[in-house]
Short mmCIF file of C-alpha atoms and ligand atoms in Angstrom, two decimals:
data_model
loop_
_atom_site.label_atom_id
_atom_site.label_comp_id
_atom_site.label_asym_id
_atom_site.label_seq_id
_atom_site.Cartn_x
_atom_site.Cartn_y
_atom_site.Cartn_z
CA MET A 1 0.00 0.00 0.00
CA LYS A 2 1.24 3.46 -0.86
CA THR A 3 1.92 5.61 2.18
CA LYS A 4 1.88 9.39 2.34
CA LYS A 5 3.64 11.57 4.92
CA GLN A 6 1.06 13.27 7.10
CA ASN A 7 1.24 15.96 9.75
CA PRO A 8 4.98 16.52 10.24
CA SER A 9 4.56 17.79 13.81
CA TRP A 10 3.33 14.35 14.98
CA VAL A 11 5.98 12.08 16.39
CA CYS A 12 6.23 8.34 16.98
CA PRO A 13 5.26 7.57 20.62
CA LYS A 14 7.99 4.88 20.70
CA CYS A 15 11.09 6.45 19.15
CA GLY A 16 10.13 10.14 19.19
CA THR A 17 11.02 10.87 15.53
CA ASP A 18 8.58 12.61 13.21
CA ALA A 19 8.77 9.83 10.55
CA ILE A 20 5.05 9.13 10.92
CA VAL A 21 2.99 8.16 7.87
CA LYS A 22 -0.61 7.01 7.36
CA ASP A 23 -0.90 3.26 7.25
CA GLY A 24 -4.48 2.29 6.43
CA LYS A 25 -7.35 1.85 8.87
CA THR A 26 -8.00 -0.58 11.67
CA THR A 27 -10.51 -3.38 11.03
CA ASN A 28 -12.47 -2.96 14.28
CA LYS A 29 -16.14 -2.04 14.29
CA ILE A 30 -15.22 1.60 14.60
CA SER A 31 -12.47 1.89 12.09
CA LYS A 32 -9.60 4.17 13.11
CA GLN A 33 -6.76 5.72 11.18
CA ARG A 34 -3.54 3.78 11.73
CA PHE A 35 -0.06 5.23 11.48
CA LYS A 36 3.35 3.74 10.96
CA CYS A 37 6.78 5.01 11.94
CA THR A 38 9.17 4.57 9.03
CA GLU A 39 12.10 4.83 11.47
CA CYS A 40 11.30 2.06 13.93
CA GLU A 41 8.39 0.34 12.18
CA HIS A 42 6.14 0.94 15.19
CA ARG A 43 2.41 0.99 14.33
CA THR A 44 -0.10 3.08 16.28
CA THR A 45 -3.48 4.76 16.10
CA MET A 46 -2.27 7.46 18.50
CA PRO A 47 0.79 9.39 17.33
CA ARG A 48 1.64 12.21 19.71
CA LEU A 49 2.68 15.84 19.50
CA PRO A 50 6.31 16.52 20.25
CA LEU A 51 6.84 17.11 24.01
CA ASN A 52 9.00 20.19 23.64
CA PRO A 53 8.15 21.90 20.39
CA VAL A 54 9.98 25.12 21.34
CA PRO A 55 13.75 24.67 21.19
CA MET A 56 15.48 25.86 24.35
CA ARG A 57 19.13 26.18 25.22
CA SER A 58 20.33 24.00 28.07
CA THR A 59 23.81 25.55 28.30
CA LEU A 60 25.09 29.09 27.83
CA PRO A 61 28.30 30.41 26.33
CA LYS A 62 30.83 31.76 28.83
CA SER A 63 30.56 35.49 29.27
CA LYS A 64 31.77 38.23 31.64
CA VAL A 65 28.33 39.82 31.72
CA TYR A 66 24.90 38.22 31.66
CA LEU A 67 21.55 39.97 31.30
CA ILE A 68 18.83 37.67 32.60
CA THR A 69 15.08 38.12 32.32
CA ALA A 70 11.98 35.93 32.03
CA ALA A 71 9.23 35.64 29.41
CA GLN A 72 5.73 34.32 29.88
CA ASN A 73 4.47 31.85 27.26
CA ALA A 74 1.90 32.99 24.69
CA THR A 75 2.56 36.67 25.50
CA PRO A 76 4.26 39.48 23.56
CA VAL A 77 7.30 41.31 24.92
CA HIS A 78 7.19 44.92 26.11
CA ALA A 79 8.62 46.33 22.90
CA GLY A 80 10.37 49.30 24.53
CA PHE A 81 11.96 47.26 27.30
CA TRP A 82 13.10 44.63 24.83
CA LYS A 83 14.78 47.30 22.75
CA SER A 84 16.51 48.73 25.82
CA LEU A 85 17.69 45.23 26.77
CA GLU A 86 19.15 44.71 23.32
CA ARG A 87 21.01 48.01 23.65
CA ALA A 88 22.40 46.95 27.04
CA LYS A 89 23.42 43.59 25.57
CA LYS A 90 25.44 45.38 22.93
CA PHE A 91 26.88 47.95 25.34
CA TYR A 92 28.12 45.30 27.76
CA ASN A 93 28.85 42.65 25.13
CA ALA A 94 26.61 40.54 27.35
CA GLU A 95 24.92 37.18 26.98
CA LEU A 96 21.15 37.75 27.01
CA VAL A 97 19.28 34.97 28.78
CA VAL A 98 15.50 34.55 28.83
CA ILE A 99 14.04 32.03 31.27
CA PRO A 100 10.67 30.67 30.07
CA GLY A 101 7.74 31.17 32.45
CA ARG A 102 4.50 29.22 31.99
CA TYR A 103 1.01 30.32 32.90
CA LYS A 104 -2.32 29.44 31.40
CA ASN A 105 -4.67 32.36 31.04
CA PRO A 106 -7.85 31.16 29.30
CA THR A 107 -9.08 34.75 29.04
CA SER A 108 -5.88 36.00 27.41
CA GLN A 109 -6.37 38.37 24.49
CA TRP A 110 -3.43 36.67 22.71
CA THR A 111 -4.73 33.09 22.79
CA GLN A 112 -8.48 33.50 22.43
CA GLY A 113 -10.08 30.62 20.55
CA ASN A 114 -6.71 28.92 20.43
CA ASP A 115 -5.79 26.03 22.71
CA GLU A 116 -2.12 26.27 21.96
CA HIS A 117 -0.29 28.09 24.78
CA GLU A 118 3.15 26.52 24.43
CA TRP A 119 4.77 29.28 22.38
CA TRP A 120 6.97 32.28 23.07
CA CYS A 121 7.13 35.43 21.04
CA PRO A 122 9.78 35.40 18.29
CA GLU A 123 12.07 38.04 19.87
CA VAL A 124 12.91 35.84 22.85
CA LEU A 125 13.25 32.51 21.01
CA PRO A 126 17.03 32.63 20.38
CA HIS A 127 17.63 33.51 24.05
CA LEU A 128 15.40 30.96 25.81
CA PHE A 129 17.22 28.88 28.40
CA ASP A 130 15.66 26.13 30.49
CA GLY A 131 18.76 24.46 31.88
CA ARG A 132 20.63 24.82 35.15
CA MET A 133 24.06 26.36 34.83
CA LYS A 134 26.79 27.74 37.06
CA LEU A 135 28.01 31.17 35.95
CA ASN A 136 30.99 30.73 38.31
CA ASP A 137 31.56 28.82 41.56
CA ARG A 138 29.27 31.17 43.49
CA ILE A 139 26.14 31.70 41.38
CA MET A 140 23.91 29.64 39.11
CA ILE A 141 20.86 30.16 36.90
CA LEU A 142 17.96 27.82 37.61
CA GLY A 143 16.25 27.95 34.22
CA ASP A 144 14.68 24.56 34.81
CA VAL A 145 12.79 25.48 37.98
CA LYS A 146 9.26 26.37 37.02
CA ILE A 147 7.64 28.72 39.49
CA GLN A 148 3.93 29.50 39.31
CA TRP A 149 3.91 32.69 37.25
CA ALA A 150 1.45 34.50 39.53
CA ALA A 151 3.11 33.28 42.78
CA GLN A 152 3.22 35.91 45.52
CA THR A 153 6.40 34.57 47.15
CA PRO A 154 8.35 33.17 44.20
CA LEU A 155 11.44 32.46 46.32
CA ALA A 156 9.62 30.56 49.08
CA SER A 157 11.26 27.28 50.17
CA MET A 158 14.09 27.60 47.64
CA ASP A 159 16.92 28.43 50.06
CA ALA A 160 18.63 25.03 50.14
CA LEU A 161 18.19 24.17 46.45
CA THR A 162 21.46 25.76 45.37
CA LYS A 163 23.47 24.43 48.37
CA ASN A 164 26.14 27.03 49.12
CA MET A 165 25.67 28.97 45.88
CA SER A 166 23.47 31.91 44.98
CA GLY A 167 20.63 31.24 42.56
CA ILE A 168 18.58 33.10 39.97
CA VAL A 169 15.05 32.05 39.00
CA GLY A 170 12.87 33.39 36.21
CA HIS A 171 9.84 35.25 37.56
CA GLY A 172 7.89 38.43 36.88
CA LYS A 173 7.81 39.59 40.49
CA ARG A 174 10.91 41.30 41.85
CA ALA A 175 12.32 39.56 44.93
CA LEU A 176 15.66 39.10 46.68
CA ARG A 177 16.53 36.98 49.70
CA SER A 178 19.81 36.80 51.60
CA ILE A 179 20.37 33.34 53.02
CA ALA A 180 22.24 32.75 56.28
CA THR A 181 25.45 30.78 55.78
CA PRO A 182 28.39 30.01 58.05
CA GLN A 183 30.87 31.66 55.66
CA HIS A 184 30.70 35.41 55.18
CA LYS A 185 33.09 36.08 52.33
CA GLN A 186 30.37 36.39 49.72
CA PRO A 187 26.65 36.64 50.34
CA LYS A 188 24.38 33.77 49.37
CA LEU A 189 21.43 35.26 47.53
CA MET A 190 18.28 34.04 45.83
CA LEU A 191 16.95 36.42 43.21
CA THR A 192 14.14 36.68 40.69
CA THR A 193 14.73 38.20 37.28
CA GLY A 194 11.67 40.34 36.49
CA ALA A 195 9.93 39.90 33.12
CA CYS A 196 10.24 41.20 29.57
CA THR A 197 6.68 40.20 28.58
CA LEU A 198 3.48 42.20 29.05
CA PRO A 199 1.23 41.39 32.02
CA ASN A 200 -1.11 38.53 31.05
CA TYR A 201 -2.93 37.18 34.09
CA THR A 202 -6.32 35.63 34.81
CA ASP A 203 -9.12 37.72 36.35
CA THR A 204 -8.84 35.84 39.66
CA LYS A 205 -7.51 37.28 42.92
CA GLN A 206 -4.15 35.61 42.33
CA GLY A 207 -4.07 36.93 38.77
CA ALA A 208 -4.86 40.45 39.96
CA LEU A 209 -2.03 40.28 42.52
CA GLY A 210 0.29 38.89 39.85
CA GLU A 211 -0.51 41.86 37.64
CA PHE A 212 -0.04 44.31 40.53
CA ASN A 213 3.44 42.94 41.21
CA HIS A 214 4.46 42.46 37.57
CA CYS A 215 7.89 44.00 37.11
CA PHE A 216 9.43 44.86 33.76
CA GLY A 217 12.97 44.02 34.65
CA ALA A 218 16.08 41.93 34.44
CA LEU A 219 19.22 41.20 36.41
CA ILE A 220 22.72 42.06 35.34
CA VAL A 221 25.35 39.62 36.59
CA GLU A 222 29.03 40.41 36.15
CA ILE A 223 31.59 37.65 36.63
CA ASP A 224 35.08 38.32 37.94
CA GLY A 225 36.77 34.98 38.67
CA ASP A 226 35.00 33.52 41.67
CA VAL A 227 33.33 36.86 42.50
CA PHE A 228 30.03 38.00 41.03
CA PHE A 229 28.24 41.33 41.07
CA VAL A 230 24.48 41.34 40.58
CA ARG A 231 22.21 44.37 40.20
CA GLU A 232 18.48 44.81 39.54
CA LEU A 233 17.43 46.49 36.31
CA ASN A 234 13.91 47.82 36.86
CA ALA A 235 12.34 49.47 33.81
CA ASP A 236 9.94 52.39 33.72
CA ARG A 237 6.73 52.42 31.69
CA ARG A 238 8.57 53.29 28.47
CA GLY A 239 10.85 50.31 29.02
CA ALA A 240 13.93 52.40 29.84
CA PHE A 241 16.21 51.43 32.72
CA ILE A 242 19.38 52.61 34.41
CA ASP A 243 22.39 50.55 35.40
CA LEU A 244 24.99 52.46 37.43
CA ASP A 245 25.71 55.60 35.39
CA MET A 246 24.14 54.59 32.07
CA GLU A 247 20.55 54.76 30.90
CA PHE A 248 19.30 52.27 28.30
CA SER A 249 16.11 53.29 26.55
CA PRO A 250 14.30 52.42 23.31
CA GLU A 251 15.84 55.60 21.89
CA GLY A 252 19.46 54.90 22.80
CA VAL A 253 22.19 54.67 25.42
CA ARG A 254 23.26 57.75 27.33
CA ARG A 255 24.77 58.88 30.61
CA ALA A 256 22.08 58.64 33.29
CA LYS A 257 21.01 61.68 35.27
CA ARG A 258 22.25 61.95 38.86
CA ALA A 259 20.88 59.19 41.09
CA LEU A 260 18.33 60.28 43.69
CA SER A 261 20.02 58.55 46.57
CA ILE A 262 22.32 56.01 48.09
CA SER A 263 21.05 54.47 51.32
CA MET A 264 24.07 52.88 52.95
CA GLY A 265 24.02 49.59 54.77
CA ASP A 266 24.01 50.32 58.54
CA VAL A 267 27.11 52.40 59.23
CA HIS A 268 28.04 51.76 62.91
CA HIS A 269 30.79 54.26 62.19
CA ARG A 270 33.41 52.99 64.62
CA PHE A 271 33.39 49.67 62.75
CA ILE A 272 32.91 50.69 59.11
CA LEU A 273 35.10 48.55 56.87
CA PRO A 274 37.76 50.25 54.71
CA HIS A 275 36.66 48.30 51.63
CA VAL A 276 33.11 49.72 52.03
CA VAL A 277 34.54 53.26 52.29
CA GLN A 278 36.60 52.57 49.17
CA ALA A 279 33.66 51.28 47.09
CA THR A 280 31.28 53.95 48.34
CA PHE A 281 33.48 57.05 48.50
CA THR A 282 37.16 56.91 47.66
CA ALA A 283 37.71 54.67 44.62
CA LYS A 284 37.92 56.45 41.26
CA ASP A 285 34.73 54.71 40.16
CA SER A 286 33.15 54.72 43.63
CA MET A 287 29.37 54.86 43.90
CA MET A 288 29.50 58.53 44.88
CA ASN A 289 31.66 59.38 41.85
CA LEU A 290 29.72 57.30 39.36
CA LEU A 291 26.16 57.94 40.52
CA ARG A 292 26.55 61.49 41.92
CA PRO A 293 23.52 61.02 44.21
CA ARG A 294 21.44 63.94 45.46
CA TYR A 295 20.98 62.34 48.88
CA LEU A 296 22.97 60.00 51.08
CA PHE A 297 21.04 58.21 53.86
CA LEU A 298 22.81 56.89 56.94
CA HIS A 299 21.29 54.32 59.32
CA ASP A 300 22.75 53.42 62.73
CA LEU A 301 25.46 56.01 62.07
CA LEU A 302 26.54 55.72 65.66
CA ASP A 303 27.30 52.31 67.11
CA PHE A 304 27.43 53.68 70.68
CA HIS A 305 29.97 51.00 71.44
CA THR A 306 31.55 53.24 74.10
CA ARG A 307 28.66 52.85 76.56
CA ASN A 308 26.22 50.40 74.98
CA HIS A 309 23.76 48.93 77.49
CA HIS A 310 24.68 45.43 76.24
CA HIS A 311 28.06 45.87 77.94
CA LYS A 312 26.63 46.89 81.34
CA ASP A 313 27.41 43.64 83.14
CA ASP A 314 30.29 42.59 80.91
CA TRP A 315 33.53 43.49 82.77
CA ILE A 316 35.75 41.88 80.09
CA THR A 317 34.46 44.09 77.27
CA GLY A 318 34.52 47.07 79.67
CA TYR A 319 38.16 46.40 80.51
CA GLY A 320 38.99 45.92 76.82
CA LYS A 321 37.49 49.29 75.94
CA TRP A 322 39.42 50.97 78.77
CA LYS A 323 42.67 49.35 77.62
CA ALA A 324 42.08 50.46 74.03
CA GLY A 325 41.14 53.99 75.12
CA MET A 326 37.73 53.66 73.46
CA GLU A 327 35.42 54.80 76.25
CA CYS A 328 34.68 58.44 75.45
CA VAL A 329 31.08 58.93 74.28
CA ARG A 330 31.75 62.49 73.13
CA THR A 331 34.61 61.32 70.89
CA GLU A 332 32.51 58.56 69.33
CA ILE A 333 29.70 60.98 68.48
CA GLU A 334 32.00 63.66 67.10
CA GLU A 335 33.99 61.21 64.99
CA ALA A 336 30.80 59.78 63.47
CA ILE A 337 29.43 63.18 62.47
CA ARG A 338 32.83 64.31 61.18
CA PHE A 339 32.88 61.23 58.96
CA VAL A 340 29.55 62.26 57.39
CA ASN A 341 30.73 65.86 56.95
CA GLU A 342 33.88 64.70 55.18
CA LYS A 343 32.16 62.18 52.95
CA THR A 344 29.27 64.37 51.78
CA PRO A 345 30.08 66.20 48.53
CA LYS A 346 28.98 69.85 48.33
CA ASN A 347 26.15 69.15 45.88
CA CYS A 348 24.78 66.24 47.94
CA LYS A 349 22.74 66.20 51.13
CA SER A 350 23.27 63.62 53.85
CA ILE A 351 20.32 62.53 55.98
CA ILE A 352 21.07 60.79 59.28
CA VAL A 353 18.01 58.60 59.86
CA SER A 354 17.01 58.19 63.53
CA SER A 355 18.04 54.63 64.46
CA ASN A 356 18.09 52.46 67.56
CA HIS A 357 21.88 52.63 67.94
CA ASP A 358 21.83 56.46 67.74
CA ARG A 359 19.04 56.44 70.32
CA ALA A 360 21.08 54.21 72.67
CA LEU A 361 22.57 57.51 73.87
CA SER A 362 19.15 58.42 75.21
CA ARG A 363 18.87 55.15 77.11
CA TRP A 364 22.35 55.64 78.58
CA LEU A 365 21.33 59.09 79.77
CA LYS A 366 18.34 57.62 81.59
CA GLU A 367 19.96 54.53 83.08
CA ALA A 368 23.69 55.12 83.60
CA ASP A 369 25.28 56.30 86.86
CA PHE A 370 27.56 59.21 85.94
CA LYS A 371 29.20 59.06 89.36
CA LYS A 372 30.84 55.77 88.37
CA ASP A 373 31.99 56.96 84.93
CA PRO A 374 34.76 59.56 85.27
CA VAL A 375 35.61 59.36 81.55
CA ASN A 376 32.13 60.54 80.57
CA LEU A 377 31.02 62.50 83.64
CA GLY A 378 31.47 65.93 82.11
CA PHE A 379 29.69 65.04 78.86
CA TYR A 380 26.89 63.27 80.73
CA LEU A 381 26.06 66.25 82.96
CA GLU A 382 26.33 68.69 80.09
CA ILE A 383 23.91 66.82 77.79
CA ALA A 384 21.60 65.82 80.67
CA ALA A 385 21.17 69.50 81.56
CA GLU A 386 20.36 70.40 77.92
CA VAL A 387 17.78 67.60 77.57
CA ALA A 388 16.19 68.44 80.97
CA LYS A 389 15.95 72.12 80.06
CA ARG A 390 13.93 71.28 76.94
CA ALA A 391 11.66 68.52 78.32
CA ARG A 392 8.05 69.66 77.81
CA MET A 393 4.42 68.65 78.09
CA SER A 394 2.67 67.92 74.79
CA GLU A 395 -0.76 66.68 73.70
CA SER A 396 0.39 63.07 74.03
CA GLY A 397 2.62 63.29 77.12
CA ILE A 398 6.14 64.42 77.95
CA GLU A 399 8.34 65.19 74.97
CA TYR A 400 12.11 65.59 74.99
CA ASP A 401 14.81 65.99 72.38
CA ASP A 402 16.90 63.10 71.11
CA PRO A 403 20.22 63.80 72.92
CA PHE A 404 22.32 62.68 69.93
CA ILE A 405 20.61 65.21 67.66
CA LEU A 406 20.49 67.85 70.38
CA TYR A 407 24.22 67.58 71.09
CA ALA A 408 25.05 67.81 67.37
CA ARG A 409 22.82 70.89 67.03
CA THR A 410 24.00 72.76 70.12
CA GLN A 411 27.64 72.10 69.20
CA LYS A 412 26.99 72.82 65.50
CA LEU A 413 28.78 69.59 64.61
CA ALA A 414 27.03 68.86 61.33
CA ALA A 415 27.93 70.57 58.07
CA LYS A 416 25.23 72.63 56.34
CA ASN A 417 24.33 69.79 53.99
CA VAL A 418 24.09 67.20 56.76
CA GLN A 419 20.65 66.87 58.28
CA PHE A 420 19.14 64.79 61.10
CA LEU A 421 15.79 63.11 60.58
CA GLU A 422 14.03 62.72 63.91
CA GLN A 423 12.18 59.55 64.85
CA GLY A 424 8.71 59.46 63.30
CA LYS A 425 9.55 62.09 60.66
CA SER A 426 8.93 61.22 57.03
CA PHE A 427 11.26 61.78 54.10
CA VAL A 428 10.00 60.78 50.65
CA LEU A 429 11.88 60.60 47.36
CA ALA A 430 9.93 59.54 44.24
CA ASP A 431 7.27 57.74 46.32
CA VAL A 432 9.81 55.92 48.49
CA GLU A 433 9.78 56.54 52.27
CA TYR A 434 13.20 56.91 53.89
CA GLY A 435 12.21 57.85 57.46
CA LEU A 436 11.95 54.29 58.79
CA HIS A 437 15.14 52.76 60.15
CA GLY A 438 13.41 49.37 60.33
CA ASP A 439 13.48 48.66 64.08
CA HIS A 440 9.78 49.50 64.53
CA GLY A 441 7.05 47.65 62.61
CA PRO A 442 3.32 48.35 62.37
CA ASN A 443 1.34 48.80 65.62
CA GLY A 444 4.24 48.47 68.02
CA SER A 445 5.62 45.24 66.54
CA ARG A 446 9.32 44.69 65.87
CA GLY A 447 10.16 45.84 62.39
CA THR A 448 10.97 43.37 59.64
CA THR A 449 11.38 43.82 55.90
CA LYS A 450 8.23 41.72 55.49
CA ASN A 451 5.98 43.70 57.84
CA LEU A 452 7.27 47.02 56.50
CA SER A 453 6.35 45.80 53.00
CA THR A 454 2.67 45.79 53.99
CA ILE A 455 2.14 49.42 54.95
CA GLY A 456 0.95 50.56 51.54
CA ILE A 457 3.97 52.68 50.63
CA LYS A 458 7.37 51.88 49.22
CA VAL A 459 10.12 51.83 51.85
CA THR A 460 13.92 51.80 51.85
CA LYS A 461 15.17 50.71 55.27
CA GLY A 462 18.12 49.30 57.20
CA HIS A 463 18.46 47.75 60.65
CA ASN A 464 18.46 43.98 60.09
CA HIS A 465 21.79 44.14 58.21
CA THR A 466 20.27 41.81 55.61
CA ALA A 467 19.80 42.88 52.00
CA GLU A 468 16.27 41.96 50.93
CA ILE A 469 13.51 42.93 48.54
CA VAL A 470 9.98 42.13 49.66
CA ASP A 471 7.34 43.77 47.46
CA GLY A 472 7.99 47.54 47.67
CA CYS A 473 10.34 47.29 50.65
CA TYR A 474 14.09 47.33 49.96
CA SER A 475 16.44 46.65 52.86
CA ALA A 476 20.14 47.55 52.85
CA GLY A 477 22.77 45.36 54.52
CA LYS A 478 25.54 46.85 56.64
CA SER A 479 28.85 48.65 56.19
CA THR A 480 30.73 46.72 58.86
CA GLY A 481 32.13 43.24 59.36
CA MET A 482 30.80 40.88 62.01
CA LEU A 483 29.96 43.04 65.04
CA GLU A 484 30.79 41.58 68.43
CA TYR A 485 27.16 40.97 69.39
CA GLU A 486 26.52 39.15 66.10
CA ALA A 487 29.38 36.64 66.28
CA GLY A 488 28.61 32.97 66.40
CA GLY A 489 25.85 31.54 64.24
CA PRO A 490 25.31 31.54 60.49
CA SER A 491 24.59 34.98 59.07
CA SER A 492 22.64 36.49 56.19
CA HIS A 493 24.42 39.83 56.60
CA SER A 494 26.32 41.48 53.78
CA ASN A 495 27.84 44.81 52.78
CA ALA A 496 25.05 46.21 50.64
CA HIS A 497 23.56 49.63 49.85
CA VAL A 498 20.18 50.49 48.29
CA ILE A 499 20.39 52.83 45.32
CA GLN A 500 17.52 54.90 43.90
CA TYR A 501 18.16 56.04 40.35
CA ALA A 502 16.97 59.25 38.71
CA ASN A 503 13.92 57.40 37.33
CA GLY A 504 12.85 56.45 40.88
CA LYS A 505 13.68 52.76 40.42
CA ARG A 506 15.82 51.02 42.99
CA ALA A 507 18.63 48.43 43.02
CA ILE A 508 20.77 46.82 45.71
CA PHE A 509 24.55 46.94 45.28
CA PHE A 510 26.70 44.37 47.08
CA ILE A 511 30.27 45.28 47.96
CA ILE A 512 32.86 42.55 47.64
CA ASN A 513 36.59 43.14 48.03
CA GLY A 514 36.11 46.91 47.73
CA ARG A 515 34.11 46.69 44.50
CA TYR A 516 30.45 46.60 43.48
CA CYS A 517 30.80 46.20 39.69
CA LEU A 518 33.40 45.25 37.12
CA ASN A 519 35.96 47.90 36.39
CA ARG A 520 33.78 50.66 35.00
CA ARG A 521 36.45 52.85 33.49
CA HIS A 522 37.39 50.09 31.06
CA ALA A 523 33.81 49.66 29.93
CA LEU A 524 33.42 53.37 29.40
CA ALA A 525 36.78 53.80 27.68
CA LYS A 526 35.96 50.98 25.30
CA LYS A 527 32.71 52.68 24.35
CA GLY A 528 34.53 55.96 23.84
CA LYS A 529 32.65 57.68 26.71
ZN1 LIG B 601 19.34 49.34 63.89
ZN1 LIG B 602 22.52 48.37 62.60
#
């Protein structure tokens, strides 16, 4: 019997090749079409569709720079953002990676009357990657992990999956977790990519939340031996985004406008690490030089190590401080403020955010016995008198000035462009609140990044020394090494600052070995900038 090749997309259920041809009909009562595989001779009435009709990459070429985003199936890309991504790819000579995301939206405008959802728009096809690959010994892409596209906590329960390495998953909601590890040389992070496709969700509650959190974005990962630098690229409505000092838009690549702010990881000035100072202030391509921020925010500027209440019954630490000559409260305060004065450029304003360690001075004033503290007796009486003089009755009870701020003001310690933000005061830049240190949560609870993500406004905070992104709440890390009260267990802490770019979008920069990005001058020189 003559056989004709039929639908080429059908494959043999036994050997998987598409060598399927019609082979007469069955002789049962209800006659069925029979097929034959010309490869393996298998006969069947039920050939199947190929399992993976969209070709995906399972490995990636080695590159110094990767741009990683995610694309939902059966959904077009955001044309502007895609264009900007292509420009960034060229600028950085980067490998562009698109992780496929799957979601079935029966009400989608792009698949109406069409059952076929297993397709991706043509722009992303050459970049699709569904494998699992190490970019270096510290970070891997998990292209094979399929996370529900409308999931609210896309990184939930993923911490151990990558063992001691950081991991990137493809998802349209922006999220970052720092995972506690016993080693502190490099942070262990779990990150989502953001998406390059348009929002395409069902009209359910979960779909609505998915749409609300949909982020046009990507991650940039730079590889430097066994070190990696990762930064969020969050696009605006046009699809433009900023990375460091460059803006990538559908129209072109240009120098970005001055960043709005840098919010440093908790400073604890006495213990700030030199490599953090280098990356933030003194290197040629430091953050201050490259981003030229309008504002610099400082959390826990003071450590108050000199007379911290934690040391009250600890004679060994007390003796150690005496031996090292590190007991003078006045000196600690003045050195911390001098540091801010020196590090704030003329065209920038520093904001010292009221924090629990700064306020430890207040507690000391209430609880300490000056008679037993000859080193600080003079300062104690001086500042106690000032605070007492100004204590007053208000509508809600007795009010008094924060002694740290009061001392700085009466002594005129702060430069003109250095400002104190009192507890409870708000400071907003492009819809982001900066007045919350992070120690206080809603309704008297302890503050966490999670509970400060639920207050209906975007927040950039500090305090827990752990870089995190939960919904609209970005938390910085710290600017110090392991502080004495933190020593011991595994830690999720890292040296990390939150940046807000000129377009209002934020990113978290991690500082490793005095750097937060690959050598920028080379990149710029190469591009003739
Ligand atoms: Zn704090
Ligand atoms: Zn702190």
